[in-house]
Tab-separated table of C-alpha atoms in Angstrom:
chain	number	residue	atom	x	y	z
A	1	MET	CA	-18.536	-26.851	24.796
A	2	ASN	CA	-21.183	-25.494	27.111
A	3	ILE	CA	-20.017	-22.343	28.889
A	4	ASP	CA	-21.639	-21.628	32.286
A	5	GLN	CA	-22.021	-17.783	32.175
A	6	ARG	CA	-22.092	-17.616	36.011
A	7	GLU	CA	-18.957	-19.600	36.366
A	8	LEU	CA	-17.194	-17.471	33.658
A	9	ARG	CA	-18.324	-14.308	35.439
A	10	HIS	CA	-16.977	-15.546	38.553
A	11	VAL	CA	-13.660	-16.497	37.072
A	12	ALA	CA	-13.318	-13.136	35.378
A	13	GLU	CA	-14.045	-11.146	38.488
A	14	ALA	CA	-11.757	-13.311	40.618
A	15	ALA	CA	-8.882	-13.211	38.171
A	16	ALA	CA	-8.692	-9.343	37.654
A	17	PRO	CA	-6.402	-7.848	36.926
A	18	ARG	CA	-4.983	-10.154	34.276
A	19	VAL	CA	-3.289	-9.900	30.870
A	20	ASP	CA	-6.154	-8.817	28.511
A	21	LEU	CA	-5.586	-9.726	24.875
A	22	TYR	CA	-8.621	-7.749	23.828
A	23	ALA	CA	-8.605	-4.465	25.801
A	24	GLY	CA	-6.247	-2.338	23.714
A	25	ILE	CA	-7.201	-3.494	20.168
A	26	HIS	CA	-10.887	-3.203	21.013
A	27	LYS	CA	-10.520	0.370	22.097
A	28	ALA	CA	-8.849	0.962	18.727
A	29	LEU	CA	-11.716	-0.729	16.854
A	30	ARG	CA	-14.452	1.082	18.690
A	31	ALA	CA	-12.788	4.428	18.112
A	32	LEU	CA	-12.135	3.773	14.401
A	33	MET	CA	-15.659	2.346	13.779
A	34	ALA	CA	-17.327	5.296	15.556
A	35	ASP	CA	-15.203	7.867	13.768
A	36	THR	CA	-15.838	6.342	10.364
A	37	LEU	CA	-19.605	6.006	10.974
A	38	LEU	CA	-19.722	9.732	11.952
A	39	ALA	CA	-17.786	10.737	8.890
A	40	VAL	CA	-20.291	8.914	6.650
A	41	GLY	CA	-23.138	10.452	8.474
A	42	ARG	CA	-21.882	14.033	7.993
A	43	MET	CA	-20.450	13.534	4.505
A	44	ASP	CA	-21.455	15.953	1.684
A	45	CYS	CA	-21.984	13.329	-1.016
A	46	ASP	CA	-22.233	16.071	-3.648
A	47	ASP	CA	-18.623	16.988	-2.978
A	48	ALA	CA	-16.637	14.597	-5.201
A	49	LEU	CA	-13.408	14.983	-3.198
A	50	GLU	CA	-15.152	14.444	0.225
A	51	LEU	CA	-17.024	11.435	-1.290
A	52	ALA	CA	-13.716	9.888	-2.423
A	53	GLN	CA	-12.038	10.628	0.963
A	54	VAL	CA	-14.866	9.248	3.080
A	55	THR	CA	-15.443	6.187	1.071
A	56	GLN	CA	-11.670	5.417	1.179
A	57	ARG	CA	-11.910	5.619	4.948
A	58	VAL	CA	-14.778	3.053	5.040
A	59	LEU	CA	-12.714	0.732	2.840
A	60	GLU	CA	-9.783	1.069	5.144
A	61	LEU	CA	-11.934	0.263	8.140
A	62	LEU	CA	-13.222	-2.852	6.399
A	63	ASP	CA	-9.678	-3.976	5.468
A	64	PHE	CA	-8.724	-3.445	9.070
A	65	CYS	CA	-11.685	-5.430	10.373
A	66	ARG	CA	-10.832	-8.300	8.020
A	67	SER	CA	-7.280	-8.426	9.161
A	68	HIS	CA	-8.227	-8.156	12.817
A	69	LEU	CA	-10.603	-11.165	12.392
A	70	GLN	CA	-7.737	-13.157	10.935
A	71	HIS	CA	-5.369	-12.308	13.786
A	72	GLU	CA	-7.998	-13.340	16.343
A	73	ASN	CA	-8.803	-16.659	14.480
A	74	ASP	CA	-5.127	-17.527	14.094
A	75	PHE	CA	-3.877	-16.679	17.574
A	76	VAL	CA	-6.551	-16.219	20.208
A	77	HIS	CA	-9.143	-18.805	18.967
A	78	THR	CA	-6.311	-21.326	18.355
A	79	ALA	CA	-5.240	-20.807	21.974
A	80	MET	CA	-8.683	-21.370	23.263
A	81	GLU	CA	-9.420	-24.434	21.277
A	82	ALA	CA	-6.114	-25.948	22.413
A	83	ARG	CA	-7.322	-25.986	26.165
A	84	ALA	CA	-11.024	-25.552	25.809
A	85	PRO	CA	-12.310	-27.294	22.754
A	86	GLY	CA	-15.489	-25.590	21.348
A	87	ALA	CA	-15.137	-22.489	23.413
A	88	SER	CA	-14.526	-20.219	20.468
A	89	GLY	CA	-17.294	-21.787	18.300
A	90	LYS	CA	-20.012	-19.176	18.635
A	91	ILE	CA	-17.719	-16.169	18.004
A	92	ALA	CA	-15.893	-18.036	15.182
A	93	HIS	CA	-19.309	-18.275	13.530
A	94	GLU	CA	-19.891	-14.539	13.981
A	95	HIS	CA	-16.456	-13.986	12.451
A	96	ASP	CA	-17.644	-15.760	9.320
A	97	GLU	CA	-20.797	-13.525	9.333
A	98	HIS	CA	-18.634	-10.438	9.724
A	99	LEU	CA	-16.530	-11.447	6.707
A	100	GLN	CA	-19.691	-11.661	4.651
A	101	ALA	CA	-20.821	-8.230	5.977
A	102	ILE	CA	-17.409	-6.714	5.104
A	103	VAL	CA	-17.746	-7.893	1.483
A	104	ALA	CA	-21.203	-6.579	1.281
A	105	LEU	CA	-20.269	-3.211	2.764
A	106	ALA	CA	-17.263	-2.948	0.585
A	107	ASN	CA	-19.352	-3.626	-2.576
A	108	GLU	CA	-21.868	-1.005	-1.341
A	109	THR	CA	-19.205	1.538	-0.767
A	110	THR	CA	-17.650	1.070	-4.166
A	111	ALA	CA	-21.013	1.261	-5.750
A	112	LEU	CA	-21.765	4.625	-4.015
A	113	LEU	CA	-18.457	6.099	-5.269
A	114	GLN	CA	-19.303	5.032	-8.830
A	115	CYS	CA	-23.087	5.744	-8.922
A	116	ALA	CA	-24.763	8.668	-10.694
A	117	PRO	CA	-24.913	11.974	-8.770
A	118	THR	CA	-28.654	11.872	-8.520
A	119	ALA	CA	-28.395	8.452	-6.706
A	120	ARG	CA	-25.723	9.588	-4.181
A	121	ALA	CA	-27.950	10.824	-1.393
A	122	ALA	CA	-29.985	7.611	-1.311
A	123	GLY	CA	-26.949	5.527	-1.535
A	124	THR	CA	-25.177	7.448	1.193
A	125	LEU	CA	-28.141	7.053	3.621
A	126	ALA	CA	-28.278	3.352	2.876
A	127	LEU	CA	-24.485	2.941	3.460
A	128	TYR	CA	-24.825	4.824	6.731
A	129	ARG	CA	-27.504	2.562	7.992
A	130	ALA	CA	-25.744	-0.645	6.879
A	131	LEU	CA	-22.497	0.567	8.532
A	132	SER	CA	-24.411	1.433	11.675
A	133	LEU	CA	-25.755	-2.077	12.029
A	134	PHE	CA	-22.293	-3.517	11.354
A	135	VAL	CA	-20.855	-1.319	14.118
A	136	ALA	CA	-23.615	-2.204	16.528
A	137	HIS	CA	-23.186	-5.869	16.145
A	138	ASN	CA	-19.379	-5.608	16.451
A	139	PHE	CA	-19.851	-3.678	19.729
A	140	GLU	CA	-21.978	-6.508	21.100
A	141	HIS	CA	-19.552	-9.174	19.705
A	142	MET	CA	-16.475	-7.413	21.300
A	143	HIS	CA	-18.207	-7.448	24.707
A	144	VAL	CA	-18.620	-11.204	24.536
A	145	GLU	CA	-15.012	-11.637	23.733
A	146	GLU	CA	-13.922	-9.331	26.536
A	147	THR	CA	-15.999	-11.198	29.103
A	148	ALA	CA	-16.732	-14.847	28.180
A	149	HIS	CA	-13.504	-15.406	26.096
A	150	ASN	CA	-11.302	-13.653	28.578
A	151	ALA	CA	-12.746	-15.877	31.360
A	152	VAL	CA	-11.765	-19.038	29.370
A	153	LEU	CA	-8.340	-17.748	28.706
A	154	TRP	CA	-7.695	-16.681	32.224
A	155	ALA	CA	-8.858	-19.964	33.554
A	156	ARG	CA	-6.489	-22.000	31.356
A	157	TYR	CA	-3.411	-19.715	30.725
A	158	THR	CA	-0.991	-17.956	32.901
A	159	ASP	CA	-0.184	-14.331	32.195
A	160	ALA	CA	3.217	-15.312	30.964
A	161	GLU	CA	1.546	-17.643	28.345
A	162	LEU	CA	-0.872	-14.914	27.314
A	163	ILE	CA	1.915	-12.522	26.794
A	164	GLU	CA	3.660	-15.090	24.572
A	165	ILE	CA	0.430	-15.373	22.485
A	166	GLU	CA	0.162	-11.557	22.307
A	167	ASN	CA	3.828	-11.155	21.262
A	168	ALA	CA	3.466	-13.795	18.521
A	169	LEU	CA	0.284	-11.965	17.230
A	170	VAL	CA	1.970	-8.631	17.304
A	171	ALA	CA	5.051	-9.969	15.482
A	172	SER	CA	2.784	-11.246	12.644
A	173	ILE	CA	1.566	-7.684	11.942
A	174	PRO	CA	3.376	-5.781	9.081
A	175	PRO	CA	4.961	-2.390	10.166
A	176	GLU	CA	2.394	-0.320	8.117
A	177	GLU	CA	-0.567	-2.024	9.770
A	178	MET	CA	1.101	-1.704	13.200
A	179	MET	CA	1.401	2.117	12.673
A	180	PHE	CA	-2.318	2.268	11.781
A	181	VAL	CA	-3.137	0.205	14.876
A	182	LEU	CA	-1.063	2.621	17.087
A	183	ARG	CA	-2.827	5.587	15.548
A	184	TRP	CA	-6.216	4.362	16.704
A	185	MET	CA	-5.227	2.487	19.811
A	186	VAL	CA	-2.955	4.762	21.810
A	187	PRO	CA	-5.028	8.036	21.667
A	188	PHE	CA	-8.072	6.245	22.945
A	189	MET	CA	-6.402	4.489	25.861
A	190	ASN	CA	-6.434	5.922	29.314
A	191	PRO	CA	-3.134	7.513	30.551
A	192	ALA	CA	-1.964	4.425	32.456
A	193	GLU	CA	-2.607	2.093	29.481
A	194	ARG	CA	-1.006	4.541	27.108
A	195	ALA	CA	2.207	4.884	29.213
A	196	ALA	CA	2.379	1.041	29.794
A	197	MET	CA	2.090	0.207	26.114
A	198	LEU	CA	4.602	2.726	24.910
A	199	GLY	CA	7.009	1.947	27.770
A	200	ASP	CA	6.949	-1.681	26.840
A	201	MET	CA	7.498	-0.774	23.152
A	202	ARG	CA	10.408	1.502	24.079
A	203	ALA	CA	11.982	-1.416	26.091
A	204	HIS	CA	11.591	-4.023	23.341
A	205	ALA	CA	11.289	-2.325	19.937
A	206	PRO	CA	14.153	-0.601	17.897
A	207	ALA	CA	14.580	3.033	18.680
A	208	PRO	CA	13.387	4.168	15.228
A	209	ALA	CA	10.146	2.172	15.606
A	210	PHE	CA	9.491	3.708	18.981
A	211	ALA	CA	10.185	7.222	17.539
A	212	ALA	CA	7.882	6.503	14.627
A	213	ALA	CA	5.082	5.412	17.035
A	214	LEU	CA	5.381	8.623	18.932
A	215	GLU	CA	5.256	10.582	15.703
A	216	VAL	CA	2.099	8.876	14.613
A	217	VAL	CA	0.343	9.178	18.052
A	218	ARG	CA	1.303	12.680	19.077
A	219	PRO	CA	-0.913	14.725	16.759
A	220	HIS	CA	-3.973	12.876	18.162
A	221	LEU	CA	-3.296	13.683	21.844
A	222	SER	CA	-4.213	16.948	23.619
A	223	GLU	CA	-1.515	19.038	25.277
A	224	ARG	CA	-2.448	17.690	28.668
A	225	GLU	CA	-2.450	14.001	27.502
A	226	TRP	CA	0.879	14.527	25.874
A	227	SER	CA	2.388	16.077	29.035
A	228	LYS	CA	1.159	13.099	30.989
A	229	LEU	CA	2.635	10.667	28.653
A	230	SER	CA	5.914	12.640	28.384
A	231	ALA	CA	6.178	12.589	32.160
A	232	SER	CA	5.419	8.871	32.482
A	233	LEU	CA	8.048	8.038	29.827
A	234	GLY	CA	10.517	10.671	30.970
A	235	LEU	CA	10.460	12.414	27.499
A	236	PRO	CA	11.591	16.077	27.139
A	237	ALA	CA	8.692	18.423	27.161
A	238	VAL	CA	8.261	20.504	24.005
A	239	PRO	CA	5.140	22.598	24.256
A	240	GLY	CA	2.940	23.722	21.445
A	241	LEU	CA	3.212	20.797	19.149
A	242	ALA	CA	0.427	18.622	20.271
A	243	GLN	CA	-3.087	18.987	18.859
A	244	GLY	CA	-6.487	18.399	20.420
């Protein structure tokens, strides 16, 4: 399918604001990728404990990226292809490339953890550079999804239908992975997005799940951010517990 970029840009601009399947999860991915990359860059590779901790963080990032690609393929791309055949082809191809990159990075990370101490510095620099390129490509990739893909979805699906797709996707995510998503998504949303997401969760999720989400998120919010969220959700204010 040939996608006219001008037409898609016009549709995207005219349709705003619409249900955005990408906005929240991509904020989480950008935050997680940037934080992990910075951790590798500042790592003391001669400290065995720090090396083990940071390489584990890299592997967690890669596992999360692999899962995210599968969710997009199964739900978002399936929806696009159902009403705009061929529209997801370019990004689907990049997803295949990303899976290959994930395998290569995972192997490089494991090799660094197991290499001789004299080879750690060179291995760390190589991993840092490879991860930098992976992050850079993913940032460009996510921009295409947020613009061209959203335009396709908005032109062919109602907001109610998009919410159904999103709900089905979320329902497929295991609880442990969902807590990981919330840890990286909610703190890096703006206050309105944060309140809307947790407000919806409180309305539809079991009370223990909502309480667990707050517990996961709260340590990563500043006092001011927590106060704003508490006010939006009508939560009791308990000063002194949130961290920057």
